[in-house]
Each structure stands twice: as structure tokens, then as C-alpha cells.
N, CA, C and O atoms as a Tinker XYZ file with bonds, in Angstrom:
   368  protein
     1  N      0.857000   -1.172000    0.000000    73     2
     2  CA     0.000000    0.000000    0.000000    64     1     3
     3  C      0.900000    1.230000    0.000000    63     2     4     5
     4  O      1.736000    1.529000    0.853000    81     3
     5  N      0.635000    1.771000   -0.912000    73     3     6
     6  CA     1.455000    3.221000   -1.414000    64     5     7
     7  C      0.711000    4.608000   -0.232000    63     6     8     9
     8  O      1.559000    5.314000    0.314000    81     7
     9  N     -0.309000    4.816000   -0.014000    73     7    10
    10  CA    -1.200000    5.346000    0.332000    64     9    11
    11  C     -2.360000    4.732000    1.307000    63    10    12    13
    12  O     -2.708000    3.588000    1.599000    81    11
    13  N     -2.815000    6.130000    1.691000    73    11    14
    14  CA    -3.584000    5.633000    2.884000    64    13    15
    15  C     -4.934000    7.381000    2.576000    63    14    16    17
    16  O     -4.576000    8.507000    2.921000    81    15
    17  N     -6.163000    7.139000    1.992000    73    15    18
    18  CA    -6.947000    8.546000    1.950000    64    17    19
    19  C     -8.383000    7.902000    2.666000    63    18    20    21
    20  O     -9.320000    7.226000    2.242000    81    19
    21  N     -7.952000    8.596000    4.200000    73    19    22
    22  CA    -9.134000    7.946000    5.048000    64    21    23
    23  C    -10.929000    9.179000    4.376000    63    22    24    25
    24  O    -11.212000   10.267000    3.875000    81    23
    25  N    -11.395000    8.223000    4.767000    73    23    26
    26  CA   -12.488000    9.063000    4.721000    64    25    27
    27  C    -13.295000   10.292000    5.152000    63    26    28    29
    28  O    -14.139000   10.205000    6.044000    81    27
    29  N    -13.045000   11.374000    4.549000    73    27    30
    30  CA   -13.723000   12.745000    5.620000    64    29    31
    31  C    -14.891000   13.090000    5.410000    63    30    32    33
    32  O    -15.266000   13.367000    4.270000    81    31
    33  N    -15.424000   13.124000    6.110000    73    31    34
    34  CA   -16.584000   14.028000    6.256000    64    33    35
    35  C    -16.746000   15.256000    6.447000    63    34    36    37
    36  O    -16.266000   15.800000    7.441000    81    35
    37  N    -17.763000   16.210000    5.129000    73    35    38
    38  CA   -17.021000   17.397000    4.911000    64    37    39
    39  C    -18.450000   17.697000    4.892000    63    38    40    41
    40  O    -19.275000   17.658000    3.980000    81    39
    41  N    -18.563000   18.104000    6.518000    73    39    42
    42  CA   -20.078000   18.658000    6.796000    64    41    43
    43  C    -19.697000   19.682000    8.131000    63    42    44    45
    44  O    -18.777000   19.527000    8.935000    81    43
    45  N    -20.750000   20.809000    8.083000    73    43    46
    46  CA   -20.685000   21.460000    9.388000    64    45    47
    47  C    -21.820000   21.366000   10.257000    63    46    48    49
    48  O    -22.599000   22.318000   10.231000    81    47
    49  N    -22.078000   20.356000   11.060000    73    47    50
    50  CA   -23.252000   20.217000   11.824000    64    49    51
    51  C    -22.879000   21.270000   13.235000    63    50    52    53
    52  O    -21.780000   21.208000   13.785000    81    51
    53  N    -23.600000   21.891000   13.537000    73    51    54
    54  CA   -23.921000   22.779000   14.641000    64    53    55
    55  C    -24.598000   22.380000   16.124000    63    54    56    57
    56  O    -25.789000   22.069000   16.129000    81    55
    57  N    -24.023000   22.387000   17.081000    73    55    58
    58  CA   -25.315000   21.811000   18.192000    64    57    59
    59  C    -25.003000   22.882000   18.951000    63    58    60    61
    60  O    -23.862000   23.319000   19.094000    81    59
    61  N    -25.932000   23.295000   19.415000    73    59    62
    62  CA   -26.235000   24.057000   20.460000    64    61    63
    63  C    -27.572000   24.200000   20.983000    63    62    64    65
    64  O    -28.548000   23.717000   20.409000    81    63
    65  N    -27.662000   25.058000   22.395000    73    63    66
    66  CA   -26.712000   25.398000   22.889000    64    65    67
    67  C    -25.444000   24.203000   23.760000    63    66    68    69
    68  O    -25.814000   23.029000   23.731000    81    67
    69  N    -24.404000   24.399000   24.301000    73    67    70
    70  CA   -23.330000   23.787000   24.470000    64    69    71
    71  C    -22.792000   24.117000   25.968000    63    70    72    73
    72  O    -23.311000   25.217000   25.779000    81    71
    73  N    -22.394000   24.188000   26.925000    73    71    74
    74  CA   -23.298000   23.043000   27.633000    64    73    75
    75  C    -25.134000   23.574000   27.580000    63    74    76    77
    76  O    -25.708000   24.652000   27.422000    81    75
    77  N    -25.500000   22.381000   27.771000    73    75    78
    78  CA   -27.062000   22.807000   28.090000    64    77    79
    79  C    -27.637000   21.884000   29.109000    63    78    80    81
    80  O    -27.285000   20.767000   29.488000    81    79
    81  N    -28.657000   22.697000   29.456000    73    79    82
    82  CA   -30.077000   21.678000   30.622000    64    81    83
    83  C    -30.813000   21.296000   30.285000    63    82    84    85
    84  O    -30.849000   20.090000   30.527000    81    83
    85  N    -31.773000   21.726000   29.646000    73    83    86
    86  CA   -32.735000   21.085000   28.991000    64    85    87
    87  C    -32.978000   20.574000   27.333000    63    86    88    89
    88  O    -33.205000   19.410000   27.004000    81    87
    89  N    -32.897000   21.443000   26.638000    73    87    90
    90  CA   -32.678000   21.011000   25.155000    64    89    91
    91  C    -31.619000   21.085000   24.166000    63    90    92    93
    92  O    -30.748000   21.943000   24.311000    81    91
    93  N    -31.597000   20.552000   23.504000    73    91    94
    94  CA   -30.365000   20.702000   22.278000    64    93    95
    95  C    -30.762000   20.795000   20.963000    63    94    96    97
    96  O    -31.339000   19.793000   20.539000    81    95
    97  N    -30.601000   21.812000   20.112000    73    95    98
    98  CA   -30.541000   21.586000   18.761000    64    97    99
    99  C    -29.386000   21.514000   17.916000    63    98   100   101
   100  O    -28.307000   22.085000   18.076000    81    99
   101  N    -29.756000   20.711000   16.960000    73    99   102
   102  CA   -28.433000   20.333000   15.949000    64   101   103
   103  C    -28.821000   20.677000   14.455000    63   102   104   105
   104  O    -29.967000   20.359000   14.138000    81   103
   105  N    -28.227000   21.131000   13.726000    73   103   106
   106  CA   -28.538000   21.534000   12.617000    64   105   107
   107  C    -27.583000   21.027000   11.518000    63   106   108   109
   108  O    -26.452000   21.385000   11.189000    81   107
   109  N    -28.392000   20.103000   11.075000    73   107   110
   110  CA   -27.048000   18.720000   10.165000    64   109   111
   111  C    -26.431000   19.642000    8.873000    63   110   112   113
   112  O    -26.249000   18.929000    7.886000    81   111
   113  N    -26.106000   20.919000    8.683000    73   111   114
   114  CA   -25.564000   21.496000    7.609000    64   113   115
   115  C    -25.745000   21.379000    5.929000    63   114   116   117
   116  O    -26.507000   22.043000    5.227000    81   115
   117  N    -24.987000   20.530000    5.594000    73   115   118
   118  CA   -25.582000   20.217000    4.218000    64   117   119
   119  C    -26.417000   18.688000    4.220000    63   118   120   121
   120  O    -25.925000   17.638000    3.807000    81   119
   121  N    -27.710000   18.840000    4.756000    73   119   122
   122  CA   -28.729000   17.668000    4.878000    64   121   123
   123  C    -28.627000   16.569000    3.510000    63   122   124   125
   124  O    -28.421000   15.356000    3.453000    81   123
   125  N    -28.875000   17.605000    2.472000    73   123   126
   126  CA   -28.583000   16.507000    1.389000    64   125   127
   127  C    -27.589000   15.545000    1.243000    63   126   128   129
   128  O    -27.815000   14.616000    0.469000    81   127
   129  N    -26.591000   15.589000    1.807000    73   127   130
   130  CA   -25.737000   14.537000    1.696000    64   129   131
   131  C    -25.586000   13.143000    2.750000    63   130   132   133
   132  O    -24.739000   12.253000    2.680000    81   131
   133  N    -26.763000   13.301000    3.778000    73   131   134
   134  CA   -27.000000   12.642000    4.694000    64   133   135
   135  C    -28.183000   11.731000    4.406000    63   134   136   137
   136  O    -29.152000   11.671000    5.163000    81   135
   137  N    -28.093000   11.151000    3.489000    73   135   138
   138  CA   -29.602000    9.998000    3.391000    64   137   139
   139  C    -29.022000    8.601000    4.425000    63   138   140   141
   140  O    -27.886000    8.158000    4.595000    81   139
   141  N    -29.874000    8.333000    4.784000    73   139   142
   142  CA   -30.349000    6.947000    5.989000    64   141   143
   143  C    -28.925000    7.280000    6.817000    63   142   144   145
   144  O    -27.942000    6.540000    6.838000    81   143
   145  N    -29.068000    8.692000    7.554000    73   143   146
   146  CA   -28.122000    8.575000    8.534000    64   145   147
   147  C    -28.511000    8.522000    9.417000    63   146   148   149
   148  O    -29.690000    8.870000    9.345000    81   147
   149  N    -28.029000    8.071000   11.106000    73   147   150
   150  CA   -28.591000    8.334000   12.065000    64   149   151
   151  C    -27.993000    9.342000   13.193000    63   150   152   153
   152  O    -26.765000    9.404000   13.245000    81   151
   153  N    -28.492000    9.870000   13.797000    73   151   154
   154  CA   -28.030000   10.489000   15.361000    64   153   155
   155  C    -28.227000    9.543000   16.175000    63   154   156   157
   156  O    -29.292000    8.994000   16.457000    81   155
   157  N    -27.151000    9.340000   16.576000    73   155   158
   158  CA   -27.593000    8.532000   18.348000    64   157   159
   159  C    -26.100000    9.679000   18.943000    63   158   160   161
   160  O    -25.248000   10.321000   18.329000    81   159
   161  N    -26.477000    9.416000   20.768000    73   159   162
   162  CA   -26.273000   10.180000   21.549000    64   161   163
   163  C    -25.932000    9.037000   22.684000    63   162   164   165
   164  O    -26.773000    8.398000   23.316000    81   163
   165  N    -24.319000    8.914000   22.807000    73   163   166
   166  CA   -24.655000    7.765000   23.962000    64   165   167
   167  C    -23.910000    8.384000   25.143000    63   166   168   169
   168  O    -22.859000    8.925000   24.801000    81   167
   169  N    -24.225000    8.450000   26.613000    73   167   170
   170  CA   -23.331000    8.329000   27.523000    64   169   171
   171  C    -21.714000    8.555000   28.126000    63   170   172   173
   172  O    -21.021000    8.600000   27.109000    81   171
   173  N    -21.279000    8.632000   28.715000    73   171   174
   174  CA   -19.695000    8.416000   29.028000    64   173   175
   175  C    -19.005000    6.681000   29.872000    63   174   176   177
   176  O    -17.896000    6.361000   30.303000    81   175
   177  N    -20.396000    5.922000   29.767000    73   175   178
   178  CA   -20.369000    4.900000   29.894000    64   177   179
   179  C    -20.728000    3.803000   28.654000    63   178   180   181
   180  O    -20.772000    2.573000   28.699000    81   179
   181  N    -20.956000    4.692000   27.581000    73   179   182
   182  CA   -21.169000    3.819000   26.223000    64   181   183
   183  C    -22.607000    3.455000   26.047000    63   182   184   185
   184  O    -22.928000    2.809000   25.050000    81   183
   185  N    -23.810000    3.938000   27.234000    73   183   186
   186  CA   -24.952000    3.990000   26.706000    64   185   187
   187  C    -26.046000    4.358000   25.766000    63   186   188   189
   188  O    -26.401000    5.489000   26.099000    81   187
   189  N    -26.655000    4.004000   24.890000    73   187   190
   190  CA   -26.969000    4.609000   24.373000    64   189   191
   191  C    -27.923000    5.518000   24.900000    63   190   192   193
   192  O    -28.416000    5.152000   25.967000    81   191
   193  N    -28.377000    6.760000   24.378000    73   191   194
   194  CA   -29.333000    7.845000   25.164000    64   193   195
   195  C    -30.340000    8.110000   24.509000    63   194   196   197
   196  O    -31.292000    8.680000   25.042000    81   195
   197  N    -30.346000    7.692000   22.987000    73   195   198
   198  CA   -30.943000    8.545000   21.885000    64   197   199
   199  C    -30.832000    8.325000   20.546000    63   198   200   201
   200  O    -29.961000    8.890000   19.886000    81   199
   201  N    -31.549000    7.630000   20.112000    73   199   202
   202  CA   -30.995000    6.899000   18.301000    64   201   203
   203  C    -32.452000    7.747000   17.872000    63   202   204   205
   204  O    -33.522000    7.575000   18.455000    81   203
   205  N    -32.152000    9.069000   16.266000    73   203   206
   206  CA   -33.339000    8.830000   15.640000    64   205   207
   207  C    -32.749000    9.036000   13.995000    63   206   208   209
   208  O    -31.650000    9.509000   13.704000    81   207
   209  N    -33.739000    8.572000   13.082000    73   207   210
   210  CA   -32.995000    8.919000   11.432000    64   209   211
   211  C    -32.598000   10.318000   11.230000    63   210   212   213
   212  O    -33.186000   11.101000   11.977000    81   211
   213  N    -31.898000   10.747000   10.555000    73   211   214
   214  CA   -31.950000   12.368000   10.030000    64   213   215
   215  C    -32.744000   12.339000    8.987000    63   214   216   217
   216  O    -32.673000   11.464000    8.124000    81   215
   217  N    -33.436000   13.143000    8.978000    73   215   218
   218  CA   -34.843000   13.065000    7.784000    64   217   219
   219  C    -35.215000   14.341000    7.782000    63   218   220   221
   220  O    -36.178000   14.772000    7.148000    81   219
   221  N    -34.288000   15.164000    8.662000    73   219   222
   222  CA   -34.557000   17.073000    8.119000    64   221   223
   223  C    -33.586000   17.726000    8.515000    63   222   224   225
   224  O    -32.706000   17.186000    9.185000    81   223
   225  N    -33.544000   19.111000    8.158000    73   223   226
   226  CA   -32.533000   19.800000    8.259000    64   225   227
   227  C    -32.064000   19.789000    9.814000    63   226   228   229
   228  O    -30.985000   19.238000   10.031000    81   227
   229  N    -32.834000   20.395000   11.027000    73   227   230
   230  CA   -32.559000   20.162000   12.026000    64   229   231
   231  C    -32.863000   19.780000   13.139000    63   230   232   233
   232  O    -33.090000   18.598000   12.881000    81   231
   233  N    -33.080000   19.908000   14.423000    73   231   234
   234  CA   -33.600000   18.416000   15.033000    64   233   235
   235  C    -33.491000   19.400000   16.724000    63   234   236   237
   236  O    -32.496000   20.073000   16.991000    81   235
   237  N    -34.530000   19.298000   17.544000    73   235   238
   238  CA   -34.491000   20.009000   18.950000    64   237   239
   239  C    -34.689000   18.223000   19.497000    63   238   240   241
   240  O    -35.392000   17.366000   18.961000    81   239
   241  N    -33.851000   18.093000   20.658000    73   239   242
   242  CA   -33.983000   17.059000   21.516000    64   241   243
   243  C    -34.177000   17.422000   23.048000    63   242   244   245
   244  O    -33.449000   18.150000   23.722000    81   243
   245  N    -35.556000   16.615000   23.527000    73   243   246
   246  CA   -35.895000   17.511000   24.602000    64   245   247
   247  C    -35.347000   16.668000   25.524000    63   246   248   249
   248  O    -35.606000   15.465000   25.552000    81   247
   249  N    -34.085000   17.608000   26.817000    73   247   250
   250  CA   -33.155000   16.569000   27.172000    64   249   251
   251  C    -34.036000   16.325000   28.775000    63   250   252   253
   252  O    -33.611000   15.426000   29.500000    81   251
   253  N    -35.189000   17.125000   29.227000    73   251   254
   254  CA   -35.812000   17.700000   30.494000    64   253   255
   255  C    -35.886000   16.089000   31.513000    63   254   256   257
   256  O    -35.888000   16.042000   32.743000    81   255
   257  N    -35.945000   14.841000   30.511000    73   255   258
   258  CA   -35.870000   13.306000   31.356000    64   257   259
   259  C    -35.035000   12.970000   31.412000    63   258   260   261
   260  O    -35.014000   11.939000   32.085000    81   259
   261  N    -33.915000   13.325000   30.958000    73   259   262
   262  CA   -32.674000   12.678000   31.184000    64   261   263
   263  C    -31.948000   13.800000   32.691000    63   262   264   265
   264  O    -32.036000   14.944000   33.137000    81   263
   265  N    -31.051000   12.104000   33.041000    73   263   266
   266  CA   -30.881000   12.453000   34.715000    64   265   267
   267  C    -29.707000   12.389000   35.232000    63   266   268   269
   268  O    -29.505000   12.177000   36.428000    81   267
   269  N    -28.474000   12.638000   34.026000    73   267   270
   270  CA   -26.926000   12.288000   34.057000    64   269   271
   271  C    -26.834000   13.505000   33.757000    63   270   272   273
   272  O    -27.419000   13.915000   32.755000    81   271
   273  N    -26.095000   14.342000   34.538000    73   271   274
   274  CA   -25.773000   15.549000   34.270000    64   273   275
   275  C    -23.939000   14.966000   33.779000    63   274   276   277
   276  O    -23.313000   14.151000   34.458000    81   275
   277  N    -23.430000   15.575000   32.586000    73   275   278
   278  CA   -22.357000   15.521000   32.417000    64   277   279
   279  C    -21.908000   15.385000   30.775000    63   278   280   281
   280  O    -22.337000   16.089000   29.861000    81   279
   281  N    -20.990000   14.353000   30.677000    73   279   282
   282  CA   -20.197000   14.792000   29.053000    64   281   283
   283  C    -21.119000   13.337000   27.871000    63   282   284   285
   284  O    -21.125000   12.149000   28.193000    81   283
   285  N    -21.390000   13.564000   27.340000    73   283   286
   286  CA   -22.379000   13.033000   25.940000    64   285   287
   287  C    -21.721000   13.522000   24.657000    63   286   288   289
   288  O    -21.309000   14.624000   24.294000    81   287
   289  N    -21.771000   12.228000   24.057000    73   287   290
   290  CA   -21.069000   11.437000   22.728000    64   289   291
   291  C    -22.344000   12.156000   21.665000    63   290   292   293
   292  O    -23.272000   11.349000   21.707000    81   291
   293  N    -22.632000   13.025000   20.991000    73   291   294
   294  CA   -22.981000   13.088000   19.427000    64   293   295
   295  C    -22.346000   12.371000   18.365000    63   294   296   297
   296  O    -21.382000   12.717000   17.682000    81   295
   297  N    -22.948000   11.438000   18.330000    73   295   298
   298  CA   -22.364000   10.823000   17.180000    64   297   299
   299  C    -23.521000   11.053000   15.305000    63   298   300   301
   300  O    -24.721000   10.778000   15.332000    81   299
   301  N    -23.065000   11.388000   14.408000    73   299   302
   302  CA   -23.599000   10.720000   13.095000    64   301   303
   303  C    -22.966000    9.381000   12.438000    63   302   304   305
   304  O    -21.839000    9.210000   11.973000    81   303
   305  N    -24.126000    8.435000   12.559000    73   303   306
   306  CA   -23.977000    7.372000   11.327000    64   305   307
   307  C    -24.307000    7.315000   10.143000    63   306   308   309
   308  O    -25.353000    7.864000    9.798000    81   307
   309  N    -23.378000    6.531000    9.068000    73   307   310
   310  CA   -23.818000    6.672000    7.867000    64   309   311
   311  C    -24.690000    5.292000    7.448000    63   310   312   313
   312  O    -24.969000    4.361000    8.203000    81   311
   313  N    -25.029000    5.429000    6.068000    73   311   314
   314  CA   -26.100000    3.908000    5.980000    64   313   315
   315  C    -25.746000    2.864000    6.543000    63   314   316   317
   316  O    -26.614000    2.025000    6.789000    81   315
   317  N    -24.054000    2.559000    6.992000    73   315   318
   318  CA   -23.216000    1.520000    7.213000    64   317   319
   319  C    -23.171000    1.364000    8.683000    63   318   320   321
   320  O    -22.896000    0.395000    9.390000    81   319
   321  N    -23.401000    2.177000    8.861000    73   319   322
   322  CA   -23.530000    1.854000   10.610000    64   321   323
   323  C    -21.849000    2.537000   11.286000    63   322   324   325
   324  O    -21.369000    2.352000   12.405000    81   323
   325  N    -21.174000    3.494000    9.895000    73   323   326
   326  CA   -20.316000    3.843000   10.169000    64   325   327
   327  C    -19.887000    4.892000   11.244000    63   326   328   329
   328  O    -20.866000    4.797000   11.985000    81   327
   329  N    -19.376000    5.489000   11.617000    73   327   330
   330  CA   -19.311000    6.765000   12.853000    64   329   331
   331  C    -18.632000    7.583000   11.857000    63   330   332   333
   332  O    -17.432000    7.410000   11.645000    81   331
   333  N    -19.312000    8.467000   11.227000    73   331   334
   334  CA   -18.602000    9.607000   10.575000    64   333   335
   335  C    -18.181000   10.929000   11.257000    63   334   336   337
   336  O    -17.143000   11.524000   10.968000    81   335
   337  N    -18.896000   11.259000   12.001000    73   335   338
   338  CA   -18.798000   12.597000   12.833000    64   337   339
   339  C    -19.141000   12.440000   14.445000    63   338   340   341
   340  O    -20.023000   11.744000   14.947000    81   339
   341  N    -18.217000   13.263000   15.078000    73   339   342
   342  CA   -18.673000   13.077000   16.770000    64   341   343
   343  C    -18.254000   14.301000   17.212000    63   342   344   345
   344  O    -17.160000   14.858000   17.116000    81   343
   345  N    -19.534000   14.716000   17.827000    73   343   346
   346  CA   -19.225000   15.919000   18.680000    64   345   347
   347  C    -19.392000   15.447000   20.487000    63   346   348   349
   348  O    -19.680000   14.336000   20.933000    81   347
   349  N    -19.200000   16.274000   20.980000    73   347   350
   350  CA   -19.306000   16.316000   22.736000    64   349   351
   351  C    -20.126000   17.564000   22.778000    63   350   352   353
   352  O    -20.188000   18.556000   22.051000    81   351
   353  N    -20.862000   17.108000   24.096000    73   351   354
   354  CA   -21.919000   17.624000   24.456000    64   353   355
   355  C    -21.568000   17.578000   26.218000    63   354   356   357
   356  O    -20.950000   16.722000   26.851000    81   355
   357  N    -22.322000   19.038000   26.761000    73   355   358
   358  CA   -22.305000   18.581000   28.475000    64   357   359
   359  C    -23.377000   18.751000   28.672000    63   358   360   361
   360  O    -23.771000   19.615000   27.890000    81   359
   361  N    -24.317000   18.340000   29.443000    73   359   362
   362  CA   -25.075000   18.383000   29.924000    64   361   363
   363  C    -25.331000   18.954000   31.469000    63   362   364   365
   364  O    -24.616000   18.434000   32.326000    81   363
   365  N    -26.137000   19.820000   31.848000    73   363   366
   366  CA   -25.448000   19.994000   33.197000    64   365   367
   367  C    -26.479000   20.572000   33.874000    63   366   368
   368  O    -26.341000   20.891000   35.055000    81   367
């Protein structure tokens, strides 16, 4: 192998606000290039918190039941079940 051209993902998704208490919005940037992706949101213990499709531009998650105040995994998947993008989140 001569080369090595990993895969990037060349999107600007937005979440805020950052830390937050009660809600979060994310705004997946250029949506069109995101068909059968998912958001999930897991834990600092690897739980999951939150799996839904992306199926619009942007997305409010109402965080008011959740009872872990602290640091949360944003993740996007692609059709593959791949992890293309990860942000951090606090919760607090």
C-alpha cells in the first residue's frame, strides 16, 4: 500500500446550545448529503441515550428526562452503521 486517503466528512453540523439543561438543537448542515443517517447520543459509559434517522434539516432534543448531568457522545452514522462525525456535548 502506497497510500492511505481515510475518509472525511465534509459537513458542518452545529449543536447548540453547548453546555445545556434542557434542550439541544443540531442543525445537520448540508442535509442533502445525509440519506439513511442516524443520530444517536450515547453516555460516558457507552450507553446509548438517543438513536433517531436524520430526515430534516434540524432536530431540537428535549433533554428535560434525562438524569446524568455531564459529558455526551454526538455521534452521526452513515447507511453503514459507520461513525462519521462526533461531537461532545455537556449536559449539566
Amino acid at each position: 500500500i502506497t497510500g492511505y486517503n481515510p475518509i472525511t466528512f465534509q459537513n458542518s453540523i452545529k449543536i447548540y446550545p453547548n453546555p445545556t439543561k434542557d434542550k439541544l438543537n443540531i442543525n445537520y448542515g448540508n442535509f442533502s448529503t445525509m440519506k439513511n443517517y442516524t443520530l444517536k447520543i450515547t453516555n460516558s459509559l457507552g450507553q446509548t441515550m438517543f438513536t433517531s434517522a436524520i430526515n430534516q434539516q434540524t432536530s431540537t432534543i428535549d433533554l428535560n428526562s434525562w438524569s446524568g448531568n455531564g459529558l455526551y457522545l454526538v455521534q452521526i452514522l452513515d447507511a453503514n452503521n459507520n461513525i462519521i462525525a462526533v461531537k461532545k456535548i455537556v449536559l449539566k
